[in-house]
Short mmCIF file of C-alpha atoms and ligand atoms in Angstrom, two decimals:
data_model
loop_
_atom_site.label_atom_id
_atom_site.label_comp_id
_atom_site.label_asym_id
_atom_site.label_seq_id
_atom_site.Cartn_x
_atom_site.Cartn_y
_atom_site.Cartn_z
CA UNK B 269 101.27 92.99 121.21
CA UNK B 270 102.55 89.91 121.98
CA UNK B 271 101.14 87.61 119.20
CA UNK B 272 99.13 88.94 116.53
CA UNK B 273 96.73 86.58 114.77
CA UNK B 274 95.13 88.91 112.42
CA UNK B 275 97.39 91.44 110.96
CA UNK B 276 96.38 94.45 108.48
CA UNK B 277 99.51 96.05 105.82
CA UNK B 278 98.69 98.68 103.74
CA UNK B 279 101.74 99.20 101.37
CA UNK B 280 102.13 95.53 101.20
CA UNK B 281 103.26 95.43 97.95
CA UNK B 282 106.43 97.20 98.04
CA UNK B 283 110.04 97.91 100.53
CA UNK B 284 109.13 97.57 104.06
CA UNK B 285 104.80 96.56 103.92
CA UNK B 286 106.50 93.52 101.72
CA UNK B 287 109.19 92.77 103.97
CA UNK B 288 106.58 93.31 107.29
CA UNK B 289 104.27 90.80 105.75
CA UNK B 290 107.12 88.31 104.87
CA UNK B 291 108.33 88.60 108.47
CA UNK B 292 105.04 87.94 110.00
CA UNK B 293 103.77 85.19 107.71
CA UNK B 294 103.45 81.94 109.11
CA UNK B 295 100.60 79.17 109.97
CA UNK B 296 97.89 80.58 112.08
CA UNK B 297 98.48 84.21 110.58
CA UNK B 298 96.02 86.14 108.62
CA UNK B 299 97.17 88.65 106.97
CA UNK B 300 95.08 91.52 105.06
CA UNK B 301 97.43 93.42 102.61
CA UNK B 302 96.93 96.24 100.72
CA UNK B 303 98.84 98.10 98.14
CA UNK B 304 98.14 100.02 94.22
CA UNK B 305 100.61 97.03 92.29
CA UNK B 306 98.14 93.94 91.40
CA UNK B 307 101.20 91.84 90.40
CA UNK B 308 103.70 92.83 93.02
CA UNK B 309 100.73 92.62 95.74
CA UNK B 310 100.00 89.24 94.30
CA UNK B 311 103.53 88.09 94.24
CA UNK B 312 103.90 89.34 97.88
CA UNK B 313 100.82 87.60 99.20
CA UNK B 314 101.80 84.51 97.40
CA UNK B 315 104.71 84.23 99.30
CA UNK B 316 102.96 84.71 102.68
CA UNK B 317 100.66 82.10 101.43
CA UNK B 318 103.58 79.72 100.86
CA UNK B 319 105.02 80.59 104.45
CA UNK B 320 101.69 79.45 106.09
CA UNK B 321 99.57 82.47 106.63
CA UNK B 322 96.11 82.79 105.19
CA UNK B 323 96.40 86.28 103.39
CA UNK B 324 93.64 88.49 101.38
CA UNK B 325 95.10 91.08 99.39
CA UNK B 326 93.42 94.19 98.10
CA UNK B 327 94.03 97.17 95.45
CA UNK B 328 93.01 99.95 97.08
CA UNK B 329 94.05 103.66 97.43
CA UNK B 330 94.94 104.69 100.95
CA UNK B 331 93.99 108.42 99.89
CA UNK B 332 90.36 106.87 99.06
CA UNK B 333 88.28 107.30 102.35
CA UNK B 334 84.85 105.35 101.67
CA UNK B 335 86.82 102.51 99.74
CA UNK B 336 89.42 102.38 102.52
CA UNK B 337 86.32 101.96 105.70
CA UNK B 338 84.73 99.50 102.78
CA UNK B 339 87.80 97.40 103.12
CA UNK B 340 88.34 97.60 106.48
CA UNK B 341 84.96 97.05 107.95
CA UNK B 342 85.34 93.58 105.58
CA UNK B 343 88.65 92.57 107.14
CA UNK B 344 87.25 93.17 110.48
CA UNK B 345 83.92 90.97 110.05
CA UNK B 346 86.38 88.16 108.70
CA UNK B 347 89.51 88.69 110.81
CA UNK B 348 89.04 90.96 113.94
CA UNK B 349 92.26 93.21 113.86
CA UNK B 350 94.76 92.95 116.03
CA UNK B 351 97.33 94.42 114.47
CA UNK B 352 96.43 97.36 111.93
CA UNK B 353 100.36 98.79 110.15
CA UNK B 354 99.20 102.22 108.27
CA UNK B 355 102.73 101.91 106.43
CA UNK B 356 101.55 103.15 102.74
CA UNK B 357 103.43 106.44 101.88
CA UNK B 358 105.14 108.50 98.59
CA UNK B 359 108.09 110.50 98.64
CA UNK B 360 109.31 113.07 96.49
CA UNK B 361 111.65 116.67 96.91
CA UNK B 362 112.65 119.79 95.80
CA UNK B 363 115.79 118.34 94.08
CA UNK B 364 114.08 120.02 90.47
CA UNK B 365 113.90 123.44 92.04
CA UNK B 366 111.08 123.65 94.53
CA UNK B 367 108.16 121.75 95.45
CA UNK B 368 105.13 121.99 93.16
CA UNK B 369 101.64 122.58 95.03
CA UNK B 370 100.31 118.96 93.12
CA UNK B 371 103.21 117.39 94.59
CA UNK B 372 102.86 118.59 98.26
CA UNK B 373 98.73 117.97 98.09
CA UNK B 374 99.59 114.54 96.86
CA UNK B 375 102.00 113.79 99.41
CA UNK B 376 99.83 114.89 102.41
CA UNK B 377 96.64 112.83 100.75
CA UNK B 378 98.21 109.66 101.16
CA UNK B 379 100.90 110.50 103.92
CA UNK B 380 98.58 112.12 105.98
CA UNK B 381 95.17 112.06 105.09
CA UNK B 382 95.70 107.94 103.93
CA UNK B 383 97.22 107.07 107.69
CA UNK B 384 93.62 108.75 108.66
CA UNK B 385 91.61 106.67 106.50
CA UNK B 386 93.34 103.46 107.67
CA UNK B 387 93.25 104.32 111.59
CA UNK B 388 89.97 105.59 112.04
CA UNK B 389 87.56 103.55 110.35
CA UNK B 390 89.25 100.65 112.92
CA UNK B 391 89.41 102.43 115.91
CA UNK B 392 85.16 102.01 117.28
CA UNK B 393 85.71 98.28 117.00
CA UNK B 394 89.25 97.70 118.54
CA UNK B 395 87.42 100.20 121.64
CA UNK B 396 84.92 98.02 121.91
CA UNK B 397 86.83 95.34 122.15
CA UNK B 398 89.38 96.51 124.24
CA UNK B 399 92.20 94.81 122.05
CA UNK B 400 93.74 95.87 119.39
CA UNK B 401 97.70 97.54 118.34
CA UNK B 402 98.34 100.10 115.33
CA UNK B 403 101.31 101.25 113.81
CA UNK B 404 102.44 104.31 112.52
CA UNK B 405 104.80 104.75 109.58
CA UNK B 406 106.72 108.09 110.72
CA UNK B 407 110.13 108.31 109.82
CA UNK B 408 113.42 110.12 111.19
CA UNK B 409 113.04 112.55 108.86
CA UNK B 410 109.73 113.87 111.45
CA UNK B 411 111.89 115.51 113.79
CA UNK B 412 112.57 118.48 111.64
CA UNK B 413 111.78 120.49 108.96
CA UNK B 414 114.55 119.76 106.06
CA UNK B 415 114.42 121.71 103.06
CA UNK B 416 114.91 119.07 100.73
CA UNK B 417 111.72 117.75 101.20
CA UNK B 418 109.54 119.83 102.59
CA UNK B 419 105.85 118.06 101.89
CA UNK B 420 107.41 114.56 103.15
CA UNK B 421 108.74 115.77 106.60
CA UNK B 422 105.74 117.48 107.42
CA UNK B 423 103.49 114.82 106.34
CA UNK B 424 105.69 112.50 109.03
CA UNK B 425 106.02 114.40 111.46
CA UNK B 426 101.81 115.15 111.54
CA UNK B 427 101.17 111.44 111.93
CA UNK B 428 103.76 111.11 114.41
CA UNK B 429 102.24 113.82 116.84
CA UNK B 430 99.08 112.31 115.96
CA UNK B 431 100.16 108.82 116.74
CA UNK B 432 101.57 109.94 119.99
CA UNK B 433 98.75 111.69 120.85
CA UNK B 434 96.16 108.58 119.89
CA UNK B 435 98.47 106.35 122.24
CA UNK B 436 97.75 108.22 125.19
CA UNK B 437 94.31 109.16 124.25
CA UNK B 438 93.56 105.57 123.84
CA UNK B 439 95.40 103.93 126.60
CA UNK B 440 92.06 103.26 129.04
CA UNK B 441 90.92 101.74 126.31
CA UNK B 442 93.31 99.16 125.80
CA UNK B 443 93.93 100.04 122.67
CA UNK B 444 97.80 100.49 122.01
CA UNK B 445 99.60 102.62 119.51
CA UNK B 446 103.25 102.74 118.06
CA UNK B 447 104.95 105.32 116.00
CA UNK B 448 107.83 103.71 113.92
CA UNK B 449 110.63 106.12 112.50
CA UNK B 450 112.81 104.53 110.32
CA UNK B 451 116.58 105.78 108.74
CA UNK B 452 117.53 105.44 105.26
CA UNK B 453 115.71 102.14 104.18
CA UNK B 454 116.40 99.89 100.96
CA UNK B 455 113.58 100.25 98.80
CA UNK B 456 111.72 101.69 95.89
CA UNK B 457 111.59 105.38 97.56
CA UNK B 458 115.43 105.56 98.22
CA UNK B 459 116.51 103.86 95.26
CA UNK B 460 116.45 107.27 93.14
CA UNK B 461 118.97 108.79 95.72
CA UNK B 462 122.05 110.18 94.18
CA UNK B 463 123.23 111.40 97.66
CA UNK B 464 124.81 109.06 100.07
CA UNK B 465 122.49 107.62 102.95
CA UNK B 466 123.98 107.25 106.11
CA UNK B 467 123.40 103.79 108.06
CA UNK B 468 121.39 102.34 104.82
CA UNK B 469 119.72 99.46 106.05
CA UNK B 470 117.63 96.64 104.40
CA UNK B 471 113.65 96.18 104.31
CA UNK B 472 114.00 93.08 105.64
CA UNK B 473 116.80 93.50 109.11
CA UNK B 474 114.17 96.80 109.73
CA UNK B 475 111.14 94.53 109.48
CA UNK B 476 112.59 92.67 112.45
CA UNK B 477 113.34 95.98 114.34
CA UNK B 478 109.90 96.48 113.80
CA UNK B 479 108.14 93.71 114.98
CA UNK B 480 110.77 93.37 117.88
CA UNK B 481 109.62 97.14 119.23
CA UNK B 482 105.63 96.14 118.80
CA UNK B 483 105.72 92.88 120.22
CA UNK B 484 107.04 95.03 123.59
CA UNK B 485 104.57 98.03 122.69
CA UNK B 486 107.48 100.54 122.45
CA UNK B 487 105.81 103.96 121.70
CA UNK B 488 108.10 105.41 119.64
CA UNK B 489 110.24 102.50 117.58
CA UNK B 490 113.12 104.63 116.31
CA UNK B 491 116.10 103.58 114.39
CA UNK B 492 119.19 103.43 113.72
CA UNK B 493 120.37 105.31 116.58
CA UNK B 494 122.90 107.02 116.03
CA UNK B 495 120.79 108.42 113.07
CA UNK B 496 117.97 109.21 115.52
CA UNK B 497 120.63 110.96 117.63
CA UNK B 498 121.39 113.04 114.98
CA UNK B 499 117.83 114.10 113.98
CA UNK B 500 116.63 114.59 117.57
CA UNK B 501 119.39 116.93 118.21
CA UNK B 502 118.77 119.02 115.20
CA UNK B 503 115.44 119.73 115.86
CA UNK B 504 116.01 119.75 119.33
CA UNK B 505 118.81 122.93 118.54
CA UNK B 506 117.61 126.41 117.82
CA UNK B 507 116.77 127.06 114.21
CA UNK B 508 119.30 129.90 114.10
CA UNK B 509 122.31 127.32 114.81
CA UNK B 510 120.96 124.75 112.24
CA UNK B 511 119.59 126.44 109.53
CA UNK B 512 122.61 127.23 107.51
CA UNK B 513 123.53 123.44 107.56
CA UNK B 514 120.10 122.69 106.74
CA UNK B 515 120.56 124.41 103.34
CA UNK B 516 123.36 122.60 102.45
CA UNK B 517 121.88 119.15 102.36
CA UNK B 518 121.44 117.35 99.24
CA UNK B 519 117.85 117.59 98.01
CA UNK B 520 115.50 114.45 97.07
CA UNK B 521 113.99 114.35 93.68
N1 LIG G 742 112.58 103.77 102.63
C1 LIG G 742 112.92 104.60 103.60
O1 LIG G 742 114.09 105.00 103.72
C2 LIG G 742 111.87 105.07 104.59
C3 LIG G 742 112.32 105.74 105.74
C4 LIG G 742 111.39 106.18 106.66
C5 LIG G 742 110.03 105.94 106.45
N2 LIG G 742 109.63 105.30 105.33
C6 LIG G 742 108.20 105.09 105.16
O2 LIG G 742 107.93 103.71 105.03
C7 LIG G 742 106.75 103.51 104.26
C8 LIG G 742 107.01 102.49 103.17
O3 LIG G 742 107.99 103.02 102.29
P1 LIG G 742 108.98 102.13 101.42
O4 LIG G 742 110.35 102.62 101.67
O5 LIG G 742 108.67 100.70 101.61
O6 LIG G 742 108.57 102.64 99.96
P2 LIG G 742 108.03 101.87 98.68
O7 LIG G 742 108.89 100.68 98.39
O8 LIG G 742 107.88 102.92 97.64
O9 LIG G 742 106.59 101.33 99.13
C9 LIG G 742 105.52 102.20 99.32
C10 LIG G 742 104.25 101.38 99.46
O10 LIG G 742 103.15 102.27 99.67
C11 LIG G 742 102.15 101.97 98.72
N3 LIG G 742 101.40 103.17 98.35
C12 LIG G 742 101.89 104.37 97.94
N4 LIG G 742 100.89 105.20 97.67
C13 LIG G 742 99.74 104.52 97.90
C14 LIG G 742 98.37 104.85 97.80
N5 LIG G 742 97.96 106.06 97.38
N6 LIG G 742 97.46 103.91 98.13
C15 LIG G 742 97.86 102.68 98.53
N7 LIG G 742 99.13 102.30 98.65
C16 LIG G 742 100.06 103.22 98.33
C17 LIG G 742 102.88 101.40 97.52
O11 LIG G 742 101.97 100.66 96.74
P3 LIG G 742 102.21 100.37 95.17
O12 LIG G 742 103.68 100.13 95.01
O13 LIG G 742 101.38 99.17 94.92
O14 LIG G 742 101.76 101.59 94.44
C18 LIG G 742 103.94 100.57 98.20
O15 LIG G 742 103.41 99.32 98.58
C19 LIG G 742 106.36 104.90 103.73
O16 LIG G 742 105.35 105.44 104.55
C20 LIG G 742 107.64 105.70 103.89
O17 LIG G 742 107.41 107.08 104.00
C21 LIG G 742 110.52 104.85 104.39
#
């Protein structure tokens, strides 16, 4: 979409939500941000506020369902959505040994089951009004299993397939949906990486890649792409070729 007036972040308050609502702040904006952090959120909204935009900011758990339509049915009454970014997301590995059930189930409740409880409770009204965009936070690491982090890549790649799926699924109705798969990103989730990330890039220069792909609709908004070569080849190769160099990846803590 073109120009989104009313814009909805969840994961505002943190990496890429802060640098999405930074980049789309501005006079005649309304932003709705979300995030766990009362005094990052606040700092964050505060600076949209000083770039022009009018900007409501919420605590509120992506992985809580009922608070989560709550929120969103209020942002909608105000603000009807135009754009709706379901970016909140946790990351964690196998880099202590391997992954513990708590930590998988809590990555796929707000990876997976949080993406859910931002895109659905939206998705009657945007219908009816035959207007509307989401986002999808995917990530590279969606295009194949790696054993480093095993929750986290299936988690992205669930919401991916879903997100593709919703986009065609919703096309008659106007509706339009974009999965975004980022590389290595600066932020809170890589900065505990010991290993070296290839192409590391910063919140803010993939903010703009971003809103550059949704302005045009682009379906899948993929990047960098060399990195995106890479990934799509791997899983695109038979699992007997890659799975030896699979093993020898570093792992994420
Ligand atoms: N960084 C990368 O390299 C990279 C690459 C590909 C994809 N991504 C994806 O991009 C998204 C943003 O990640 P980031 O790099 O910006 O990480 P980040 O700096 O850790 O930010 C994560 C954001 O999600 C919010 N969040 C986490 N759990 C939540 C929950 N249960 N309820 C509500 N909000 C929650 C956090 O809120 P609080 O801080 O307030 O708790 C924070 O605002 C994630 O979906 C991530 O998987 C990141």
């Amino acid at each position: 979409m073109k120009d989104p007036r009313a814009i909805v972040i969840t994961g505002a308050s943190s990496g890429i939500g802060t640098a999405l609502a930074r980049a789309y702040a501005a006079s005649g904006i309304h932003l709705a941000l979300s995030g766990r952090n009362g005094e990052r959120l606040g700092a964050v909204a505060a600076a949209c506020r000083a770039a022009g935009a009018a900007v409501e900011e919420k605590i509120v758990d992506v992985s809580d369902a009922s608070a989560m339509a709550g929120w969103l049915a209020e942002c909608d009454s105000r603000n009807p959505v135009d754009l709706l970014i379901a970016n909140a997301g946790i990351s964690a590995g196998t880099g202590g040994g391997s992954e513990p059930a708590s930590q998988a189930r809590a990555i796929f409740a707000v990876n997976l089951d949080g993406v859910l409880n931002t895109v659905l409770p939206l998705l009657p009204a945007m219908q009816q009004r035959r207007r509307g965009q989401i986002a999808i936070m995917s990530s590279l690491a969606s295009f194949r299993g790696f054993p480093g982090a095993p929750a986290y890549c299936a988690s992205k790649a669930a919401i991916r397939f879903w997100g593709e799926a919703l986009r065609g699924e919703l096309w008659e109705s106007g509706v339009r949906v974009s999965v975004i798969c980022p590389g290595y990103i600066v932020s809170a989730m890589t900065a505990g990486n010991t290993f070296p990330m290839p192409l590391l890039m910063t919140a803010e220069r993939a903010a703009a890649i971003m809103k550059r792909g949704l302005a045009v609709d682009r379906a899948r908004i993929a990047f960098p792409w060399p990195l995106y070569f890479a990934v799509w080849l791997i899983g695109a190769l038979p699992p007997a070729l890659t799975d030896s160099l699979m093993r020898l990846l570093p792992k994420k803590h």
